[in-house]
CSV table of C-alpha atoms in Angstrom, one decimal:
chain,number,residue,atom,x,y,z
A,160,MET,CA,9.9,-76.7,65.8
A,161,PRO,CA,12.6,-73.8,65.6
A,162,SER,CA,15.7,-74.1,64.3
A,163,ILE,CA,18.9,-74.4,66.3
A,164,THR,CA,19.8,-70.6,65.0
A,165,SER,CA,16.8,-68.8,66.5
A,166,THR,CA,17.3,-71.4,69.8
A,167,ILE,CA,20.6,-69.4,70.3
A,168,SER,CA,19.3,-65.9,69.5
A,169,ARG,CA,16.2,-66.1,71.7
A,170,GLN,CA,17.5,-68.3,74.6
A,171,ILE,CA,21.5,-67.8,74.9
A,172,VAL,CA,22.4,-64.3,73.1
A,173,THR,CA,19.2,-62.5,74.5
A,174,PRO,CA,20.0,-63.3,78.1
A,175,VAL,CA,23.7,-62.5,77.4
A,176,THR,CA,22.8,-59.3,75.7
A,177,ILE,CA,20.9,-57.9,78.8
A,178,VAL,CA,23.2,-58.9,81.3
A,179,LEU,CA,26.2,-57.2,79.2
A,180,PHE,CA,24.1,-54.3,78.8
A,181,VAL,CA,23.3,-53.5,82.5
A,182,VAL,CA,26.4,-54.3,83.3
A,183,SER,CA,28.2,-51.6,80.8
A,184,THR,CA,25.7,-49.4,82.1
A,185,VAL,CA,25.8,-49.6,85.6
A,186,THR,CA,29.9,-49.4,85.1
A,187,GLY,CA,30.3,-46.8,82.9
A,188,ILE,CA,27.9,-44.8,85.5
A,189,MET,CA,30.7,-45.4,88.0
A,190,LEU,CA,33.2,-44.2,85.9
A,191,LEU,CA,31.4,-41.2,85.5
A,192,LEU,CA,31.1,-40.8,88.8
A,193,HIS,CA,34.8,-41.5,89.8
A,194,TRP,CA,33.5,-44.2,91.9
A,195,ASN,CA,36.1,-47.1,92.3
A,196,GLY,CA,36.7,-46.5,88.7
A,197,ASN,CA,40.0,-48.8,89.1
A,198,LEU,CA,37.9,-51.4,90.4
A,199,VAL,CA,35.5,-51.7,87.3
A,200,ARG,CA,37.2,-49.7,84.3
A,201,PHE,CA,38.9,-53.5,82.9
A,202,SER,CA,35.6,-55.4,83.3
A,203,HIS,CA,34.1,-52.3,81.7
A,204,GLU,CA,36.2,-51.8,78.2
A,205,TRP,CA,36.4,-55.8,77.7
A,206,LEU,CA,32.3,-56.6,78.3
A,207,SER,CA,31.4,-53.5,76.4
A,208,VAL,CA,33.4,-55.3,73.6
A,209,GLY,CA,31.5,-58.2,74.2
A,210,PHE,CA,28.5,-55.9,74.3
A,211,SER,CA,29.5,-54.5,71.1
A,212,ALA,CA,30.2,-57.8,68.8
A,213,ILE,CA,26.7,-59.6,69.9
A,214,GLY,CA,25.2,-55.6,68.7
A,215,LEU,CA,27.4,-56.3,65.6
A,216,TRP,CA,26.5,-60.4,65.2
A,217,HIS,CA,22.8,-58.7,65.6
A,218,LEU,CA,23.1,-56.3,63.0
A,219,VAL,CA,24.4,-58.4,60.3
A,220,ARG,CA,21.2,-60.8,61.6
A,221,ASN,CA,18.8,-58.2,60.8
A,222,TRP,CA,20.6,-56.5,58.2
A,223,THR,CA,17.2,-56.3,55.4
A,224,ALA,CA,15.4,-55.2,58.6
A,225,PHE,CA,18.1,-52.4,59.4
A,226,VAL,CA,18.0,-51.2,55.4
A,227,GLN,CA,14.5,-51.0,55.8
A,228,TYR,CA,14.6,-48.6,59.0
A,229,PHE,CA,17.1,-46.4,57.1
A,230,LYS,CA,14.3,-45.7,54.3
A,231,ARG,CA,12.6,-43.5,56.5
A,232,ASN,CA,13.8,-39.8,56.5
A,233,VAL,CA,13.0,-39.3,60.1
A,234,ALA,CA,15.0,-42.4,61.3
A,235,LEU,CA,18.0,-41.7,58.8
A,236,SER,CA,17.6,-37.7,60.6
A,237,ALA,CA,18.1,-39.7,63.9
A,238,PHE,CA,20.8,-41.4,62.7
A,239,VAL,CA,22.6,-39.0,61.1
A,240,VAL,CA,22.6,-36.2,63.7
A,241,SER,CA,23.3,-38.9,66.9
A,242,ILE,CA,26.9,-40.1,64.7
A,243,ALA,CA,27.1,-36.0,64.2
A,244,GLY,CA,26.4,-35.2,68.1
A,245,SER,CA,29.0,-38.8,69.2
A,246,LEU,CA,32.0,-36.9,67.2
A,247,VAL,CA,31.3,-33.2,68.3
A,248,PHE,CA,30.7,-34.6,72.1
A,249,THR,CA,33.9,-36.8,71.5
A,250,ALA,CA,35.6,-34.0,69.7
A,251,MET,CA,34.7,-31.7,72.7
A,252,THR,CA,35.9,-33.9,75.5
A,253,GLY,CA,38.3,-36.1,74.7
A,254,THR,CA,41.8,-35.7,75.5
A,255,PRO,CA,44.8,-37.2,73.4
A,256,ALA,CA,47.4,-39.2,75.0
A,257,SER,CA,50.4,-37.2,73.6
A,258,THR,CA,53.1,-36.1,76.1
A,259,GLY,CA,52.6,-33.2,75.0
A,260,GLY,CA,50.7,-29.9,74.7
A,261,PRO,CA,48.3,-28.0,78.0
A,262,GLY,CA,47.4,-31.8,79.1
A,263,ALA,CA,51.0,-32.2,80.1
A,264,MET,CA,51.5,-28.6,81.5
A,265,MET,CA,48.8,-29.7,83.8
A,266,ARG,CA,49.7,-32.9,85.2
A,267,ALA,CA,52.6,-31.8,85.7
A,268,VAL,CA,51.2,-29.1,87.7
A,269,SER,CA,48.8,-31.6,89.4
A,270,ASN,CA,51.7,-34.1,90.3
A,271,ALA,CA,54.4,-31.8,91.1
A,272,PRO,CA,54.8,-30.6,95.4
A,273,LEU,CA,52.7,-27.4,97.0
A,274,ALA,CA,55.3,-25.9,97.4
A,275,THR,CA,56.8,-26.0,94.0
A,276,VAL,CA,53.6,-25.2,92.3
A,277,ALA,CA,52.4,-22.2,94.3
A,278,PRO,CA,54.4,-19.7,92.7
A,279,VAL,CA,52.5,-20.6,89.5
A,280,PHE,CA,49.2,-18.9,91.3
A,281,GLY,CA,51.4,-16.7,92.7
A,282,LEU,CA,51.6,-17.7,96.3
A,283,ASP,CA,54.4,-18.8,98.3
A,284,ALA,CA,53.5,-22.2,100.2
A,285,ASP,CA,52.1,-21.2,103.1
A,286,LYS,CA,50.1,-18.7,101.2
A,287,ALA,CA,48.7,-21.3,99.5
A,288,ILE,CA,48.3,-23.7,102.4
A,289,GLN,CA,46.1,-20.9,103.7
A,290,ALA,CA,43.6,-20.4,101.2
A,291,LEU,CA,43.0,-24.3,101.1
A,292,LYS,CA,42.7,-24.3,104.6
A,293,ALA,CA,40.0,-21.0,103.7
A,294,ALA,CA,38.3,-23.7,101.7
A,295,ASN,CA,37.9,-26.4,104.4
A,296,ILE,CA,41.0,-28.4,102.8
A,297,GLU,CA,44.1,-29.4,104.6
A,298,ALA,CA,47.6,-29.6,103.1
A,299,GLN,CA,50.9,-30.2,103.3
A,300,PRO,CA,53.7,-28.2,101.3
A,301,GLY,CA,55.1,-31.8,100.0
A,302,GLU,CA,51.5,-32.9,98.9
A,303,SER,CA,50.3,-32.7,95.0
A,304,LEU,CA,47.3,-30.9,93.9
A,305,ALA,CA,46.2,-34.5,92.9
A,306,ALA,CA,46.5,-36.1,96.2
A,307,ILE,CA,45.5,-32.8,97.8
A,308,GLY,CA,42.2,-32.9,95.6
A,309,THR,CA,41.8,-36.8,96.2
A,310,ARG,CA,41.8,-36.4,99.7
A,311,ALA,CA,39.2,-33.3,99.6
A,312,GLY,CA,36.9,-35.0,97.1
A,313,MET,CA,38.0,-33.0,94.0
A,314,ASN,CA,40.3,-33.2,91.2
A,315,ALA,CA,43.6,-31.2,90.9
A,316,VAL,CA,41.9,-28.7,88.7
A,317,GLY,CA,39.4,-27.5,91.5
A,318,VAL,CA,42.4,-27.3,93.8
A,319,ALA,CA,44.0,-25.1,91.3
A,320,ASN,CA,40.5,-22.8,91.0
A,321,ILE,CA,40.6,-22.3,94.6
A,322,LEU,CA,44.5,-21.8,94.4
A,323,THR,CA,43.9,-19.4,91.4
A,324,ALA,CA,40.6,-17.5,93.6
A,325,ALA,CA,43.8,-17.0,96.3
A,326,LYS,CA,46.5,-15.1,93.8
A,327,GLN,CA,48.1,-12.4,95.7
A,328,PRO,CA,48.4,-9.5,93.9
A,329,ARG,CA,51.5,-9.0,92.2
A,330,PRO,CA,53.8,-5.9,92.8
A,331,ALA,CA,53.6,-2.7,90.2
A,332,SER,CA,57.8,-3.0,88.6
């Protein structure tokens, strides 16, 4: 007769782990693709915490078997490489939650009205609107780059790239 711990593990924890893995994967992909991100962000974060808790429980429960994996050079190397790769990827793609730096500048440009930020790109408001119209993007002088980009299916950086490409040459001084 199986023990209560074995029953809990196989009949309860395993199906819950499968469900949390699937939900975490699907919501993570939705966030990655910026598709209904606000709809799933909270559930993704908290259900991923639950998935992590079950993973830790599994690690503790099967610690002896895990230790045996790390006695093999290939498994140990794969572990070290994946940790290092994850840290490097996070360092390269992460954004600090600070209020200063280049991110703050881009947020300010992204959220300011087009008429205000057009000179940053060497354009006046009319030229900026024309440049966006040439890229099949409708815009008004009072709209932010973020709002224009959202409507056009891109982010504010995409709008800024279009404006940068349309920059007027500066007269010689």
